[in-house]
Amino acid sequence: MTEAAPAERLFDTLDDGREVRCLTIGSAPGPVVEVLTLGATVHRLEVTGGDGVRRNVVLGHADAAERLASGDYVGGTIGRYANRIAGGRFPLDGREVVVGAHDRGNSLHGGPDGFDRRLWDVVAHRPDEVVLALVSPDGDQGFPGAVSARVGYRVSGDVVRVTMEATTDAPTVVNLTNHAYVNLDGEGEGTIDDHLLTVVADEYVPVDATGIPLGGTAPVDGTPFDLREPTRLGTALRREHEQVAAARGIDHDLVVRGAGLRLAAVLESPRTRTRLELRTDQPGLQVYTGNFLDGTRRSTRGGRYRQGDGIALEPQLHPDSPHRPQWPSPVLRPGETYRSVLEWRLGAS
């Protein structure tokens, strides 16, 4: 029997006439993922909750113009360097590299025109898998070296596996992640205040007013970042703590216990009895509670996203790692391959 062709459709057309395709993988009753070639973006993620209802549990934008106008990185593949680099400059092999700085004097998520804003090429598309590729030229956003990146999404059972790889022709820094905002009550169905979050982390990274690490790590004990047991997000976000007040919520790197591909976080919705387990092989997990969703950008269904409408759980290297030799190095050299894996296991709770 011939295998059915994977679903694909035109999502939108850019101003220069290039097409943005929407590629679907997976099938009910398991996860179904829609991936856009613009930003290698997770546009929709449909799952069956414990209440038996299928719903889309990630935030998205209705068209390409809205995506490109947004500064919220909704669902996108983040690169060349996820998170922040202090002052938009860093040392590499005895010289100073200057990159795009657009977030309070710092580089954020690869610069003003990061990987999430690029049109990726489709390398493969099967019913359960899609692979996309992007070439970032030498000097892109100030970063040295031509980097070839690949992102693969694969659905197997109740697991969505995301694999990110990169190679370079000159020394550079690479740190990739996915920036999906999750709401297990459904996209556009209110805030994540009543969600329960568990993070397998004993330490977190305190930051200054611009999101740059103050120094090293600190114990989570006695702070809103102690998420080692299931914690209602609305409760954690309203605790008295200078770090939460300065960030208008949680926008912090937590140091994931252990090494290799392991459980990093569990997110649960008591309302829909839906559960997401996140596994990663990365040392850190940036937890971002949608603090700056401010109603200016329209959603997939035409509403407006506001603070707390979704949570991003972003596995990655620690922030500002090019300046922090005590942390895992982000340096990628010719002949090496950067590789990171994350898994979302979705289902009933």
Coordinates of C-alpha atoms in Angstrom, one line a residue:
M1 CA 0.0 0.0 0.0
T2 CA 1.3 3.4 -0.9
E3 CA 1.9 5.8 2.1
A4 CA -0.4 8.8 2.1
A5 CA 1.3 12.1 1.1
P6 CA 2.0 14.4 4.1
A7 CA -0.2 17.4 4.4
E8 CA 1.1 20.7 3.1
R9 CA -0.5 24.1 2.3
L10 CA 0.3 27.6 1.5
F11 CA 0.3 29.7 4.7
D12 CA 1.1 33.1 3.3
T13 CA 3.2 35.0 0.8
L14 CA 6.0 37.4 1.8
D15 CA 6.2 40.9 0.3
D16 CA 8.9 39.7 -2.0
G17 CA 6.7 37.0 -3.4
R18 CA 8.3 34.0 -1.6
E19 CA 5.8 31.5 -0.3
V20 CA 5.5 30.5 3.4
R21 CA 4.4 26.8 3.6
C22 CA 2.6 25.1 6.4
L23 CA 3.7 21.4 6.9
T24 CA 1.7 19.0 9.0
I25 CA 3.0 15.9 10.7
G26 CA 1.4 13.4 13.1
S27 CA -2.2 12.1 13.3
A28 CA -5.0 11.9 15.9
P29 CA -5.3 10.6 18.6
G30 CA -1.7 11.5 19.0
P31 CA -0.1 15.0 18.6
V32 CA -0.5 16.8 15.3
V33 CA 2.1 19.5 14.6
E34 CA 1.9 22.3 12.0
V35 CA 5.3 23.7 11.1
L36 CA 5.9 26.9 9.1
T37 CA 8.9 27.4 6.8
L38 CA 9.0 31.0 8.1
G39 CA 11.2 30.6 11.2
A40 CA 10.9 26.8 11.3
T41 CA 8.1 27.7 13.6
V42 CA 5.7 25.5 15.6
H43 CA 2.4 27.1 14.4
R44 CA -0.1 24.7 16.0
L45 CA 0.2 21.7 18.3
E46 CA -3.0 19.7 18.6
V47 CA -3.3 17.2 21.4
T48 CA -6.0 15.2 23.2
G49 CA -6.5 16.3 26.8
G50 CA -7.5 14.2 29.7
D51 CA -11.0 15.6 29.2
G52 CA -11.1 13.9 25.8
V53 CA -11.1 17.2 23.9
R54 CA -8.6 17.9 21.1
R55 CA -7.2 21.4 21.2
N56 CA -4.3 23.5 19.9
V57 CA -2.0 24.2 22.9
V58 CA 0.5 26.6 21.5
L59 CA 0.2 30.3 20.6
G60 CA 0.6 31.5 17.0
H61 CA 0.0 34.3 14.6
A62 CA -2.6 34.3 11.8
D63 CA -0.3 35.5 9.0
A64 CA 3.3 36.2 8.0
A65 CA 3.1 40.0 8.5
E66 CA 1.9 39.6 12.1
R67 CA 4.8 37.2 12.8
L68 CA 7.4 39.5 11.3
A69 CA 5.9 42.5 13.2
S70 CA 6.0 40.7 16.5
G71 CA 8.9 40.8 18.9
D72 CA 7.7 37.8 20.9
Y73 CA 9.4 35.0 18.9
V74 CA 6.2 32.9 19.1
G75 CA 6.9 29.3 18.2
G76 CA 10.1 30.1 16.3
T77 CA 13.4 28.4 16.1
I78 CA 15.9 30.7 17.8
G79 CA 19.4 31.3 16.6
R80 CA 22.2 31.9 15.9
Y81 CA 22.4 32.5 19.7
A82 CA 19.4 32.0 22.0
N83 CA 19.1 34.3 25.1
R84 CA 21.2 37.3 25.7
I85 CA 24.8 38.3 25.1
A86 CA 25.9 41.3 27.3
G87 CA 26.6 44.5 25.4
G88 CA 26.2 42.7 22.0
R89 CA 29.9 41.8 22.1
F90 CA 32.1 38.9 23.2
P91 CA 35.6 37.6 23.0
L92 CA 36.5 34.8 20.6
D93 CA 40.0 33.5 20.0
G94 CA 41.6 36.8 21.1
R95 CA 39.4 39.2 19.2
E96 CA 36.2 41.0 20.1
V97 CA 33.1 40.1 18.1
V98 CA 30.3 42.7 17.9
V99 CA 26.8 41.5 17.1
G100 CA 23.4 43.1 16.8
A101 CA 22.2 44.6 20.1
H102 CA 18.4 45.3 20.3
D103 CA 17.3 44.4 23.8
R104 CA 18.3 47.1 26.4
G105 CA 21.8 47.2 24.9
N106 CA 22.2 43.4 24.6
S107 CA 22.0 40.9 21.9
L108 CA 18.8 38.7 22.2
H109 CA 17.9 35.6 20.4
G110 CA 20.4 36.0 17.5
G111 CA 19.9 39.8 16.9
P112 CA 17.3 41.9 15.2
D113 CA 16.9 39.5 12.3
G114 CA 17.4 36.1 13.8
F115 CA 16.6 32.6 12.5
D116 CA 13.0 32.9 13.6
R117 CA 12.5 35.5 10.9
R118 CA 14.1 33.6 8.0
L119 CA 12.5 31.4 5.4
W120 CA 13.9 27.9 5.8
D121 CA 14.2 25.2 3.1
V122 CA 12.3 22.0 3.3
V123 CA 14.8 19.0 3.2
A124 CA 12.3 16.2 3.9
H125 CA 8.6 15.9 4.7
R126 CA 7.0 12.7 5.7
P127 CA 3.7 12.0 7.5
D128 CA 5.6 11.8 10.9
E129 CA 8.6 14.0 10.2
V130 CA 9.7 17.3 8.7
V131 CA 13.3 18.6 8.4
L132 CA 14.2 22.2 7.5
A133 CA 17.5 23.8 6.7
L134 CA 19.0 27.3 6.8
V135 CA 22.3 28.8 5.8
S136 CA 23.4 31.8 7.8
P137 CA 26.3 33.6 6.0
D138 CA 29.5 34.8 7.5
G139 CA 28.9 38.1 9.3
D140 CA 25.1 37.4 9.7
Q141 CA 24.0 39.8 12.5
G142 CA 27.7 40.2 13.2
F143 CA 28.4 36.6 14.0
P144 CA 31.5 35.1 12.3
G145 CA 31.5 32.0 10.1
A146 CA 29.0 30.6 7.7
V147 CA 26.6 28.3 9.7
S148 CA 24.5 25.6 8.2
A149 CA 21.6 24.7 10.5
R150 CA 19.0 22.0 10.5
V151 CA 15.9 21.5 12.5
G152 CA 13.9 18.2 12.5
Y153 CA 10.4 17.7 14.0
R154 CA 9.3 14.1 14.5
V155 CA 6.1 12.6 16.0
S156 CA 6.3 9.1 17.5
G157 CA 3.4 8.0 19.7
D158 CA 2.7 10.7 22.2
V159 CA 6.2 12.3 21.8
V160 CA 7.2 15.3 19.6
R161 CA 11.0 15.2 19.2
V162 CA 12.9 18.3 18.1
T163 CA 16.5 17.9 16.9
M164 CA 18.7 20.9 16.1
E165 CA 22.1 20.7 14.4
A166 CA 24.6 23.2 13.1
T167 CA 28.0 23.3 11.5
T168 CA 30.4 26.2 10.7
D169 CA 33.3 27.0 8.4
A170 CA 34.9 29.3 11.0
P171 CA 34.9 29.6 14.8
T172 CA 31.7 31.1 16.1
V173 CA 29.1 30.6 18.9
V174 CA 25.8 28.7 18.5
N175 CA 22.9 28.2 20.9
L176 CA 19.6 27.1 19.4
T177 CA 16.2 26.5 21.0
N178 CA 12.5 26.5 20.2
H179 CA 10.3 29.3 21.6
A180 CA 6.9 27.7 21.6
Y181 CA 4.4 29.3 24.1
V182 CA 2.2 26.6 25.6
N183 CA -1.2 26.9 27.1
L184 CA -2.7 23.5 27.9
D185 CA -6.1 25.0 28.3
G186 CA -6.0 25.9 24.6
E187 CA -4.7 28.8 22.6
G188 CA -6.7 31.9 23.4
E189 CA -8.4 30.3 26.5
G190 CA -7.0 32.6 29.2
T191 CA -3.8 32.7 31.2
I192 CA -1.5 29.9 32.5
D193 CA -2.0 31.1 36.1
D194 CA -3.7 27.8 37.2
H195 CA -1.2 25.6 35.4
L196 CA 1.1 23.5 37.6
L197 CA 4.8 23.6 36.7
T198 CA 7.6 21.4 38.0
V199 CA 11.2 22.0 37.0
V200 CA 14.0 19.6 37.9
A201 CA 16.5 22.3 39.0
D202 CA 18.2 23.1 42.4
E203 CA 19.7 26.4 41.1
Y204 CA 18.8 29.3 39.0
V205 CA 20.6 32.3 37.4
P206 CA 19.9 35.7 39.0
V207 CA 20.0 38.5 36.4
D208 CA 20.3 42.3 36.3
A209 CA 17.6 44.7 35.1
T210 CA 18.5 43.9 31.5
G211 CA 18.4 40.1 31.8
I212 CA 22.2 39.6 32.1
P213 CA 23.5 37.2 34.8
L214 CA 24.7 39.0 37.9
G215 CA 27.4 36.4 38.5
G216 CA 27.0 32.7 39.0
T217 CA 24.0 30.5 40.1
A218 CA 22.0 30.7 43.3
P219 CA 20.0 28.0 45.2
V220 CA 16.2 28.0 44.4
D221 CA 15.5 27.3 48.1
G222 CA 13.0 29.8 49.5
T223 CA 12.4 31.6 46.1
P224 CA 9.7 31.6 43.5
F225 CA 12.1 29.6 41.4
D226 CA 11.8 26.5 43.6
L227 CA 9.6 24.5 41.3
R228 CA 10.9 21.1 42.3
E229 CA 7.3 20.2 43.3
P230 CA 4.2 21.0 41.2
T231 CA 3.6 24.7 41.7
R232 CA 0.7 26.8 40.6
L233 CA 2.2 29.4 38.3
G234 CA 0.0 32.3 39.5
T235 CA 1.1 31.7 43.0
A236 CA 4.8 31.7 42.1
L237 CA 4.5 34.8 40.0
R238 CA 2.9 36.8 42.8
R239 CA 5.4 36.0 45.5
E240 CA 7.5 38.9 46.9
H241 CA 10.9 38.6 45.2
E242 CA 13.1 41.3 43.6
Q243 CA 14.0 39.1 40.6
V244 CA 10.3 38.4 39.8
A245 CA 9.3 42.0 40.3
A246 CA 12.1 43.3 38.0
A247 CA 11.2 40.8 35.2
R248 CA 7.4 41.3 35.6
G249 CA 7.3 37.5 36.1
I250 CA 9.7 34.7 35.5
D251 CA 12.2 35.1 32.7
H252 CA 15.1 33.1 34.1
D253 CA 17.4 30.3 33.4
L254 CA 17.1 27.3 35.7
V255 CA 20.0 24.8 35.9
V256 CA 18.6 21.4 35.0
R257 CA 19.8 18.6 37.3
G258 CA 21.8 15.8 35.6
A259 CA 23.2 15.4 32.1
G260 CA 22.2 13.8 28.8
L261 CA 18.6 13.6 27.6
R262 CA 16.6 13.8 30.8
L263 CA 13.3 15.1 32.3
A264 CA 13.6 18.8 32.8
A265 CA 10.0 20.0 33.4
V266 CA 6.4 19.0 33.7
L267 CA 3.5 21.3 32.9
E268 CA -0.1 20.3 33.8
S269 CA -3.5 21.9 33.4
P270 CA -6.0 20.8 36.1
R271 CA -8.8 22.3 34.0
T272 CA -8.3 20.2 30.9
R273 CA -6.3 17.4 32.6
T274 CA -3.6 17.8 30.0
R275 CA 0.1 17.2 30.7
L276 CA 3.4 18.1 28.9
E277 CA 6.7 16.5 29.9
L278 CA 9.8 18.2 28.6
R279 CA 13.1 16.4 28.2
T280 CA 16.3 18.0 27.1
D281 CA 20.1 17.4 26.8
Q282 CA 20.9 21.0 27.4
P283 CA 22.2 22.4 30.8
G284 CA 19.7 25.2 31.2
L285 CA 15.9 25.8 30.8
Q286 CA 14.8 29.4 30.3
V287 CA 11.4 29.7 31.8
Y288 CA 9.5 32.7 30.4
T289 CA 5.9 33.4 31.6
G290 CA 4.9 35.7 28.7
N291 CA 5.6 38.8 30.8
F292 CA 5.7 41.2 27.8
L293 CA 2.8 39.9 25.8
D294 CA 1.0 43.3 25.8
G295 CA -2.0 43.0 23.5
T296 CA -0.4 44.5 20.4
R297 CA -0.1 41.3 18.4
R298 CA -3.0 39.2 17.1
S299 CA -3.4 35.5 17.7
T300 CA -4.1 32.6 15.4
R301 CA -7.8 33.1 16.0
G302 CA -7.8 36.9 15.7
G303 CA -7.6 37.7 19.4
R304 CA -4.8 39.5 21.2
Y305 CA -2.1 38.0 23.3
R306 CA -1.7 39.5 26.8
Q307 CA 0.6 38.9 29.7
G308 CA 0.6 35.3 30.9
D309 CA -1.4 33.8 28.0
G310 CA 1.3 31.2 27.5
I311 CA 4.6 29.9 28.9
A312 CA 7.8 29.3 27.0
L313 CA 10.1 26.5 28.3
E314 CA 13.3 27.0 26.3
P315 CA 16.1 24.4 26.7
Q316 CA 19.5 26.0 25.9
L317 CA 23.0 26.9 27.1
H318 CA 23.1 29.3 30.0
P319 CA 22.6 33.1 29.1
D320 CA 25.7 35.1 28.2
S321 CA 27.8 32.0 28.0
P322 CA 30.4 33.6 25.7
H323 CA 31.4 35.7 28.7
R324 CA 31.2 32.8 31.3
P325 CA 34.0 30.3 30.9
Q326 CA 32.8 28.4 34.0
W327 CA 29.7 27.3 32.1
P328 CA 29.4 24.9 29.1
S329 CA 31.0 26.6 26.1
P330 CA 28.9 27.9 23.1
V331 CA 31.9 27.9 20.8
L332 CA 31.5 25.9 17.6
R333 CA 34.5 25.2 15.4
P334 CA 35.0 23.8 11.9
G335 CA 34.7 20.0 11.9
E336 CA 32.4 20.0 14.9
T337 CA 28.6 19.6 14.9
Y338 CA 26.4 21.4 17.4
R339 CA 23.5 19.2 18.3
S340 CA 20.6 19.5 20.8
V341 CA 17.5 17.5 21.4
L342 CA 14.2 18.3 23.1
E343 CA 11.2 16.2 23.5
W344 CA 7.6 17.0 24.4
R345 CA 5.6 14.1 25.7
L346 CA 1.9 15.0 25.6
G347 CA -1.2 13.5 26.9
A348 CA -3.7 13.1 29.8
S349 CA -2.8 13.9 33.4

